[in-house]
Amino acid sequence: MKSELNRNYSEVTEFILLGFRTSPEVQILLFLLFLLIYMVMVVGNISLLVVIKTDSRLHTPMYFFLRNLSYLDLCYSTVIAPKTLATFLSKDKRISYNGCATQFFFFALFVGTEGFLLAVMAYDRFSAICSPFLYTVRMSQQACVRLVSGSYICGCINSMIQTGFTFSLHFCGENRLDHFFCDVPALIKISCVDTFVNEIVLFILSALIIVTTTTVILVSYAYILSTVLKIPSTHGRSKTFSTCSSHITVVSLFYGTVFFMYAQPGAISSPEKSKVIAVFYTLIIPMLNPLIYSLRNREVKNAVKRILLRNISFH
């Protein structure tokens, strides 16, 4: 039996991404919608990267972290979107076994890193508001680089564990993934061996990341709220807390979708629900992030105006 299982497992060299099972006409509409969202995401994040890089007034720790956030959004959407767009127009929906593992590794790396980076950004706001005199010491250039590097290291460890456990599973002939990219829940579902350990690992890792990072975020904002409430003027409180509003919105969107996708033991039993949520955090959130940080951030809007005026004056 074991030799038969291993023989069948060795035959699975590719997967078929079923994606959204709809009529050809709807597939074209979905292609156009996804393409539009992806293009807006790319333009928005690249524009934010350029603005932060160009305007010297934005060369601060907060915008250093924001620049990395835009980079991560670009990366993990680009890991998913091109292949998804191709499957909408092509009858060939195959992805190789190694391609699937590679796609998942980088997706898990960038998403995990973003979770840790959002916690770092909350700590940055805590340091700026609660300890302004120590801020330049706590958030020196070296400290910022170490915090971002630590986020990538933690994201990489999570990705290696997830990828290692997931692709050590046996797939006995069934290679149709009821998803539009290679994700753990869909892979677990088609495995022909007991996946209890993998489900527990997925749940524990996701819960551990969510609990640790949200604890940092909640504690940071508890101190921020306490400090803001001590400011006597309403204008002062509003101005101080406005620097956090964009981050709070992004955190709520990101952690809300990740929690519903991965941190519930029953989440993997609903593929259609998983697809909808996955669209939200692979494309919608990365598209919204630069809009949130530009439309709700006075410094970014002023920087855009200065760049535009400079270019107009130059011409």
mmCIF file of C-alpha atoms in Angstrom:
data_model
loop_
_atom_site.group_PDB
_atom_site.id
_atom_site.type_symbol
_atom_site.label_atom_id
_atom_site.label_comp_id
_atom_site.label_asym_id
_atom_site.label_seq_id
_atom_site.Cartn_x
_atom_site.Cartn_y
_atom_site.Cartn_z
ATOM 1 C CA MET A 1 0.000 0.000 0.000
ATOM 2 C CA LYS A 2 2.776 2.383 0.925
ATOM 3 C CA SER A 3 4.717 1.616 -2.277
ATOM 4 C CA GLU A 4 1.526 2.147 -4.286
ATOM 5 C CA LEU A 5 0.979 5.496 -2.539
ATOM 6 C CA ASN A 6 4.546 6.609 -3.264
ATOM 7 C CA ARG A 7 4.207 5.506 -6.892
ATOM 8 C CA ASN A 8 1.044 7.533 -7.347
ATOM 9 C CA TYR A 9 2.521 10.501 -5.526
ATOM 10 C CA SER A 10 5.530 10.595 -7.865
ATOM 11 C CA GLU A 11 3.171 10.902 -10.849
ATOM 12 C CA VAL A 12 1.738 14.248 -9.646
ATOM 13 C CA THR A 13 4.096 16.722 -11.290
ATOM 14 C CA GLU A 14 1.607 19.522 -11.841
ATOM 15 C CA PHE A 15 -1.609 20.999 -10.522
ATOM 16 C CA ILE A 16 -4.664 22.392 -12.303
ATOM 17 C CA LEU A 17 -5.952 25.709 -10.962
ATOM 18 C CA LEU A 18 -9.732 25.528 -11.300
ATOM 19 C CA GLY A 19 -10.096 29.177 -10.297
ATOM 20 C CA PHE A 20 -13.555 30.680 -10.745
ATOM 21 C CA ARG A 21 -15.735 28.112 -12.482
ATOM 22 C CA THR A 22 -17.988 30.328 -14.597
ATOM 23 C CA SER A 23 -18.989 30.753 -18.245
ATOM 24 C CA PRO A 24 -16.399 32.034 -20.800
ATOM 25 C CA GLU A 25 -18.171 35.400 -20.954
ATOM 26 C CA VAL A 26 -17.918 35.862 -17.181
ATOM 27 C CA GLN A 27 -14.270 34.735 -17.334
ATOM 28 C CA ILE A 28 -13.532 37.634 -19.706
ATOM 29 C CA LEU A 29 -15.307 40.099 -17.411
ATOM 30 C CA LEU A 30 -13.343 38.758 -14.438
ATOM 31 C CA PHE A 31 -10.123 39.080 -16.440
ATOM 32 C CA LEU A 32 -10.851 42.745 -17.185
ATOM 33 C CA LEU A 33 -11.820 43.439 -13.564
ATOM 34 C CA PHE A 34 -8.724 41.727 -12.157
ATOM 35 C CA LEU A 35 -6.502 43.458 -14.730
ATOM 36 C CA LEU A 36 -7.926 46.859 -13.796
ATOM 37 C CA ILE A 37 -7.443 46.231 -10.070
ATOM 38 C CA TYR A 38 -3.901 44.944 -10.636
ATOM 39 C CA MET A 39 -2.946 47.948 -12.795
ATOM 40 C CA VAL A 40 -4.335 50.405 -10.231
ATOM 41 C CA MET A 41 -2.409 48.524 -7.530
ATOM 42 C CA VAL A 42 0.866 48.667 -9.477
ATOM 43 C CA VAL A 43 0.511 52.348 -10.405
ATOM 44 C CA GLY A 44 -0.562 53.326 -6.875
ATOM 45 C CA ASN A 45 2.252 51.542 -5.070
ATOM 46 C CA ILE A 46 4.966 52.562 -7.530
ATOM 47 C CA SER A 47 3.740 56.176 -7.329
ATOM 48 C CA LEU A 48 3.915 56.078 -3.534
ATOM 49 C CA LEU A 49 7.436 54.620 -3.697
ATOM 50 C CA VAL A 50 8.520 57.385 -6.097
ATOM 51 C CA VAL A 51 6.939 60.165 -3.989
ATOM 52 C CA ILE A 52 8.628 58.938 -0.791
ATOM 53 C CA LYS A 53 11.957 58.524 -2.574
ATOM 54 C CA THR A 54 11.764 61.937 -4.305
ATOM 55 C CA ASP A 55 10.590 64.186 -1.470
ATOM 56 C CA SER A 56 13.291 64.677 1.187
ATOM 57 C CA ARG A 57 10.688 65.699 3.783
ATOM 58 C CA LEU A 58 9.396 62.138 3.721
ATOM 59 C CA HIS A 59 12.787 60.643 4.543
ATOM 60 C CA THR A 60 11.662 59.700 8.056
ATOM 61 C CA PRO A 61 11.228 56.323 9.807
ATOM 62 C CA MET A 62 7.451 56.336 9.276
ATOM 63 C CA TYR A 63 7.820 56.679 5.510
ATOM 64 C CA PHE A 64 10.745 54.262 5.398
ATOM 65 C CA PHE A 65 8.356 51.626 6.764
ATOM 66 C CA LEU A 66 5.583 52.772 4.420
ATOM 67 C CA ARG A 67 7.940 52.398 1.458
ATOM 68 C CA ASN A 68 8.607 48.801 2.499
ATOM 69 C CA LEU A 69 4.864 48.214 2.886
ATOM 70 C CA SER A 70 4.273 49.353 -0.704
ATOM 71 C CA TYR A 71 7.100 47.123 -1.892
ATOM 72 C CA LEU A 72 5.572 44.099 -0.116
ATOM 73 C CA ASP A 73 2.122 44.846 -1.561
ATOM 74 C CA LEU A 74 3.630 44.970 -5.044
ATOM 75 C CA CYS A 75 5.497 41.719 -4.507
ATOM 76 C CA TYR A 76 2.804 39.480 -3.125
ATOM 77 C CA SER A 77 0.171 40.667 -5.607
ATOM 78 C CA THR A 78 2.599 40.109 -8.482
ATOM 79 C CA VAL A 79 3.300 36.579 -7.231
ATOM 80 C CA ILE A 80 -0.423 35.801 -7.723
ATOM 81 C CA ALA A 81 -1.976 38.144 -10.312
ATOM 82 C CA PRO A 82 -0.118 37.347 -13.598
ATOM 83 C CA LYS A 83 -0.826 33.605 -13.381
ATOM 84 C CA THR A 84 -4.434 34.262 -12.352
ATOM 85 C CA LEU A 85 -4.943 36.626 -15.291
ATOM 86 C CA ALA A 86 -3.467 34.061 -17.683
ATOM 87 C CA THR A 87 -5.827 31.308 -16.493
ATOM 88 C CA PHE A 88 -8.866 33.503 -17.213
ATOM 89 C CA LEU A 89 -8.043 33.591 -20.946
ATOM 90 C CA SER A 90 -6.381 30.209 -21.412
ATOM 91 C CA LYS A 91 -7.775 26.691 -21.345
ATOM 92 C CA ASP A 92 -4.414 25.557 -19.997
ATOM 93 C CA LYS A 93 -4.751 26.123 -16.259
ATOM 94 C CA ARG A 94 -1.783 23.977 -15.265
ATOM 95 C CA ILE A 95 1.005 24.974 -12.899
ATOM 96 C CA SER A 96 4.003 22.737 -12.274
ATOM 97 C CA TYR A 97 4.589 21.174 -8.861
ATOM 98 C CA ASN A 98 7.768 23.252 -8.373
ATOM 99 C CA GLY A 99 6.011 26.353 -9.713
ATOM 100 C CA CYS A 100 3.205 25.849 -7.224
ATOM 101 C CA ALA A 101 5.659 25.435 -4.337
ATOM 102 C CA THR A 102 7.599 28.527 -5.444
ATOM 103 C CA GLN A 103 4.448 30.618 -5.789
ATOM 104 C CA PHE A 104 3.262 29.638 -2.328
ATOM 105 C CA PHE A 105 6.690 30.179 -0.718
ATOM 106 C CA PHE A 106 7.003 33.762 -1.938
ATOM 107 C CA PHE A 107 3.360 34.541 -1.252
ATOM 108 C CA ALA A 108 3.678 33.294 2.356
ATOM 109 C CA LEU A 109 6.990 35.157 2.703
ATOM 110 C CA PHE A 110 5.607 38.543 1.635
ATOM 111 C CA VAL A 111 2.259 38.242 3.448
ATOM 112 C CA GLY A 112 3.940 37.076 6.671
ATOM 113 C CA THR A 113 6.496 39.862 6.446
ATOM 114 C CA GLU A 114 3.727 42.432 5.961
ATOM 115 C CA GLY A 115 2.044 41.259 9.161
ATOM 116 C CA PHE A 116 5.225 41.840 11.160
ATOM 117 C CA LEU A 117 5.898 45.142 9.389
ATOM 118 C CA LEU A 118 2.457 46.480 10.393
ATOM 119 C CA ALA A 119 3.372 45.725 14.026
ATOM 120 C CA VAL A 120 6.662 47.586 13.555
ATOM 121 C CA MET A 121 4.770 50.570 12.138
ATOM 122 C CA ALA A 122 2.519 50.605 15.228
ATOM 123 C CA TYR A 123 5.616 50.625 17.446
ATOM 124 C CA ASP A 124 6.981 53.512 15.381
ATOM 125 C CA ARG A 125 3.819 55.563 16.024
ATOM 126 C CA PHE A 126 4.005 54.663 19.725
ATOM 127 C CA SER A 127 7.599 55.896 19.916
ATOM 128 C CA ALA A 128 6.822 59.121 18.021
ATOM 129 C CA ILE A 129 3.773 60.058 20.120
ATOM 130 C CA CYS A 130 4.546 58.641 23.570
ATOM 131 C CA SER A 131 8.320 59.207 23.657
ATOM 132 C CA PRO A 132 9.055 62.066 21.229
ATOM 133 C CA PHE A 133 12.354 63.025 22.906
ATOM 134 C CA LEU A 134 13.707 59.484 22.546
ATOM 135 C CA TYR A 135 12.250 58.953 19.078
ATOM 136 C CA THR A 136 15.377 59.780 17.085
ATOM 137 C CA VAL A 137 17.373 57.374 19.260
ATOM 138 C CA ARG A 138 14.850 54.534 19.165
ATOM 139 C CA MET A 139 14.193 54.937 15.463
ATOM 140 C CA SER A 140 17.676 55.594 14.149
ATOM 141 C CA GLN A 141 18.460 54.467 10.620
ATOM 142 C CA GLN A 142 20.178 51.338 11.931
ATOM 143 C CA ALA A 143 17.212 50.519 14.189
ATOM 144 C CA CYS A 144 14.783 50.913 11.275
ATOM 145 C CA VAL A 145 16.852 48.618 9.057
ATOM 146 C CA ARG A 146 17.052 46.022 11.852
ATOM 147 C CA LEU A 147 13.274 46.138 12.412
ATOM 148 C CA VAL A 148 12.522 45.688 8.711
ATOM 149 C CA SER A 149 15.146 42.941 8.407
ATOM 150 C CA GLY A 150 13.624 41.196 11.429
ATOM 151 C CA SER A 151 10.212 41.336 9.761
ATOM 152 C CA TYR A 152 11.613 39.652 6.656
ATOM 153 C CA ILE A 153 13.413 37.004 8.710
ATOM 154 C CA CYS A 154 10.230 36.156 10.653
ATOM 155 C CA GLY A 155 8.236 36.079 7.411
ATOM 156 C CA CYS A 156 10.832 33.795 5.826
ATOM 157 C CA ILE A 157 10.811 31.367 8.775
ATOM 158 C CA ASN A 158 7.006 31.188 8.619
ATOM 159 C CA SER A 159 7.121 30.629 4.857
ATOM 160 C CA MET A 160 9.736 27.860 5.069
ATOM 161 C CA ILE A 161 7.741 26.002 7.737
ATOM 162 C CA GLN A 162 4.448 26.354 5.847
ATOM 163 C CA THR A 163 5.976 25.357 2.505
ATOM 164 C CA GLY A 164 7.894 22.445 4.027
ATOM 165 C CA PHE A 165 4.866 20.979 5.779
ATOM 166 C CA THR A 166 2.468 21.561 2.877
ATOM 167 C CA PHE A 167 4.636 20.122 0.110
ATOM 168 C CA SER A 168 5.629 17.098 2.162
ATOM 169 C CA LEU A 169 2.029 15.917 1.722
ATOM 170 C CA HIS A 170 1.192 13.111 -0.698
ATOM 171 C CA PHE A 171 -1.066 13.805 -3.679
ATOM 172 C CA CYS A 172 -2.360 10.513 -5.090
ATOM 173 C CA GLY A 173 -3.504 11.356 -8.585
ATOM 174 C CA GLU A 174 -5.887 14.204 -7.678
ATOM 175 C CA ASN A 175 -4.241 17.421 -8.815
ATOM 176 C CA ARG A 176 -7.164 19.840 -9.301
ATOM 177 C CA LEU A 177 -6.899 22.811 -6.927
ATOM 178 C CA ASP A 178 -10.224 24.516 -6.275
ATOM 179 C CA HIS A 179 -8.557 27.925 -6.094
ATOM 180 C CA PHE A 180 -6.946 30.520 -8.359
ATOM 181 C CA PHE A 181 -3.483 30.152 -6.801
ATOM 182 C CA CYS A 182 -1.523 27.645 -4.721
ATOM 183 C CA ASP A 183 -2.674 28.091 -1.149
ATOM 184 C CA VAL A 184 -2.559 25.776 1.867
ATOM 185 C CA PRO A 185 -6.309 25.129 2.339
ATOM 186 C CA ALA A 186 -6.770 24.052 -1.300
ATOM 187 C CA LEU A 187 -3.657 21.840 -1.225
ATOM 188 C CA ILE A 188 -4.656 20.204 2.054
ATOM 189 C CA LYS A 189 -8.070 19.392 0.617
ATOM 190 C CA ILE A 190 -6.724 17.283 -2.282
ATOM 191 C CA SER A 191 -4.072 15.428 -0.279
ATOM 192 C CA CYS A 192 -4.683 11.685 0.089
ATOM 193 C CA VAL A 193 -3.095 11.358 3.541
ATOM 194 C CA ASP A 194 -4.153 12.472 6.997
ATOM 195 C CA THR A 195 -3.730 16.260 7.083
ATOM 196 C CA PHE A 196 -4.557 16.773 10.755
ATOM 197 C CA VAL A 197 -0.979 17.769 11.631
ATOM 198 C CA ASN A 198 -0.806 20.211 8.702
ATOM 199 C CA GLU A 199 -4.094 21.822 9.689
ATOM 200 C CA ILE A 200 -2.899 22.207 13.266
ATOM 201 C CA VAL A 201 0.439 23.693 12.089
ATOM 202 C CA LEU A 202 -1.428 26.131 9.811
ATOM 203 C CA PHE A 203 -3.716 27.154 12.650
ATOM 204 C CA ILE A 204 -0.926 27.490 15.252
ATOM 205 C CA LEU A 205 1.417 29.458 12.972
ATOM 206 C CA SER A 206 -1.351 31.792 11.805
ATOM 207 C CA ALA A 207 -2.650 32.268 15.342
ATOM 208 C CA LEU A 208 0.873 32.832 16.686
ATOM 209 C CA ILE A 209 1.639 35.518 14.098
ATOM 210 C CA ILE A 210 -1.750 37.194 14.527
ATOM 211 C CA VAL A 211 -1.612 37.114 18.347
ATOM 212 C CA THR A 212 1.980 38.392 18.654
ATOM 213 C CA THR A 213 1.657 41.154 16.073
ATOM 214 C CA THR A 214 -1.811 42.296 17.163
ATOM 215 C CA THR A 215 -0.608 42.360 20.779
ATOM 216 C CA VAL A 216 2.166 44.772 19.776
ATOM 217 C CA ILE A 217 -0.346 46.850 17.797
ATOM 218 C CA LEU A 218 -2.997 46.926 20.540
ATOM 219 C CA VAL A 219 -0.530 47.727 23.322
ATOM 220 C CA SER A 220 1.051 50.473 21.184
ATOM 221 C CA TYR A 221 -2.324 52.057 20.476
ATOM 222 C CA ALA A 222 -3.426 51.736 24.098
ATOM 223 C CA TYR A 223 -0.425 53.876 25.102
ATOM 224 C CA ILE A 224 -1.032 56.227 22.158
ATOM 225 C CA LEU A 225 -4.684 56.699 23.158
ATOM 226 C CA SER A 226 -3.686 57.349 26.756
ATOM 227 C CA THR A 227 -1.156 59.981 25.648
ATOM 228 C CA VAL A 228 -3.537 61.632 23.187
ATOM 229 C CA LEU A 229 -6.288 61.965 25.803
ATOM 230 C CA LYS A 230 -3.899 63.945 28.001
ATOM 231 C CA ILE A 231 -3.522 66.630 25.324
ATOM 232 C CA PRO A 232 -5.691 69.567 26.471
ATOM 233 C CA SER A 233 -6.881 70.935 23.115
ATOM 234 C CA THR A 234 -9.265 69.107 20.785
ATOM 235 C CA HIS A 235 -7.258 70.281 17.776
ATOM 236 C CA GLY A 236 -4.058 68.896 19.289
ATOM 237 C CA ARG A 237 -5.655 65.516 19.973
ATOM 238 C CA SER A 238 -7.106 65.350 16.472
ATOM 239 C CA LYS A 239 -3.826 66.327 14.809
ATOM 240 C CA THR A 240 -1.783 63.834 16.815
ATOM 241 C CA PHE A 241 -4.137 60.901 16.294
ATOM 242 C CA SER A 242 -4.567 61.687 12.572
ATOM 243 C CA THR A 243 -1.031 60.360 11.980
ATOM 244 C CA CYS A 244 -2.322 56.925 13.042
ATOM 245 C CA SER A 245 -5.660 56.780 11.200
ATOM 246 C CA SER A 246 -4.244 55.402 7.921
ATOM 247 C CA HIS A 247 -2.308 52.693 9.739
ATOM 248 C CA ILE A 248 -5.368 51.664 11.781
ATOM 249 C CA THR A 249 -7.428 51.321 8.579
ATOM 250 C CA VAL A 250 -4.758 49.210 6.851
ATOM 251 C CA VAL A 251 -4.295 46.989 9.933
ATOM 252 C CA SER A 252 -8.060 46.405 10.221
ATOM 253 C CA LEU A 253 -8.356 45.382 6.569
ATOM 254 C CA PHE A 254 -5.283 43.146 6.569
ATOM 255 C CA TYR A 255 -5.795 41.301 9.848
ATOM 256 C CA GLY A 256 -9.536 40.977 9.357
ATOM 257 C CA THR A 257 -9.148 39.061 6.098
ATOM 258 C CA VAL A 258 -6.137 36.995 7.267
ATOM 259 C CA PHE A 259 -8.033 35.954 10.401
ATOM 260 C CA PHE A 260 -11.081 34.776 8.439
ATOM 261 C CA MET A 261 -8.853 32.967 5.931
ATOM 262 C CA TYR A 262 -6.317 31.147 8.085
ATOM 263 C CA ALA A 263 -6.965 31.460 11.824
ATOM 264 C CA GLN A 264 -10.208 29.479 11.902
ATOM 265 C CA PRO A 265 -9.995 25.682 11.869
ATOM 266 C CA GLY A 266 -13.150 25.419 9.696
ATOM 267 C CA ALA A 267 -12.083 27.991 7.125
ATOM 268 C CA ILE A 268 -10.553 25.430 4.741
ATOM 269 C CA SER A 269 -13.904 23.639 4.291
ATOM 270 C CA SER A 270 -15.393 26.491 2.232
ATOM 271 C CA PRO A 271 -13.460 26.955 -1.056
ATOM 272 C CA GLU A 272 -15.831 29.584 -2.494
ATOM 273 C CA LYS A 273 -15.567 31.690 0.649
ATOM 274 C CA SER A 274 -11.780 31.250 0.565
ATOM 275 C CA LYS A 275 -11.605 32.511 -3.031
ATOM 276 C CA VAL A 276 -13.586 35.660 -2.280
ATOM 277 C CA ILE A 277 -11.506 36.460 0.804
ATOM 278 C CA ALA A 278 -8.306 35.635 -1.108
ATOM 279 C CA VAL A 279 -9.228 38.131 -3.851
ATOM 280 C CA PHE A 280 -9.635 40.745 -1.151
ATOM 281 C CA TYR A 281 -6.197 40.327 0.423
ATOM 282 C CA THR A 282 -4.214 39.464 -2.714
ATOM 283 C CA LEU A 283 -5.498 42.332 -4.862
ATOM 284 C CA ILE A 284 -7.999 44.659 -3.185
ATOM 285 C CA ILE A 285 -6.010 45.494 -0.025
ATOM 286 C CA PRO A 286 -2.705 46.108 -1.906
ATOM 287 C CA MET A 287 -4.674 48.389 -4.235
ATOM 288 C CA LEU A 288 -6.314 50.272 -1.341
ATOM 289 C CA ASN A 289 -3.192 50.742 0.807
ATOM 290 C CA PRO A 290 -1.525 53.491 -1.306
ATOM 291 C CA LEU A 291 -4.914 55.218 -1.704
ATOM 292 C CA ILE A 292 -5.484 55.157 2.060
ATOM 293 C CA TYR A 293 -2.014 56.528 2.799
ATOM 294 C CA SER A 294 -2.236 59.232 0.129
ATOM 295 C CA LEU A 295 -5.838 60.396 0.516
ATOM 296 C CA ARG A 296 -5.790 60.378 4.329
ATOM 297 C CA ASN A 297 -2.241 61.641 4.815
ATOM 298 C CA ARG A 298 -1.596 65.382 4.560
ATOM 299 C CA GLU A 299 2.189 65.006 4.281
ATOM 300 C CA VAL A 300 1.903 62.651 1.295
ATOM 301 C CA LYS A 301 -0.648 64.929 -0.414
ATOM 302 C CA ASN A 302 1.616 67.943 0.140
ATOM 303 C CA ALA A 303 4.580 65.986 -1.217
ATOM 304 C CA VAL A 304 2.623 65.124 -4.365
ATOM 305 C CA LYS A 305 1.702 68.798 -4.816
ATOM 306 C CA ARG A 306 5.351 69.871 -4.406
ATOM 307 C CA ILE A 307 6.500 67.319 -6.987
ATOM 308 C CA LEU A 308 3.817 68.379 -9.456
ATOM 309 C CA LEU A 309 4.583 72.097 -8.979
ATOM 310 C CA ARG A 310 8.293 71.394 -9.382
ATOM 311 C CA ASN A 311 7.672 69.569 -12.671
ATOM 312 C CA ILE A 312 5.347 72.312 -13.937
ATOM 313 C CA SER A 313 7.929 74.980 -13.060
ATOM 314 C CA PHE A 314 10.650 72.925 -14.738
ATOM 315 C CA HIS A 315 8.683 72.680 -17.986
#
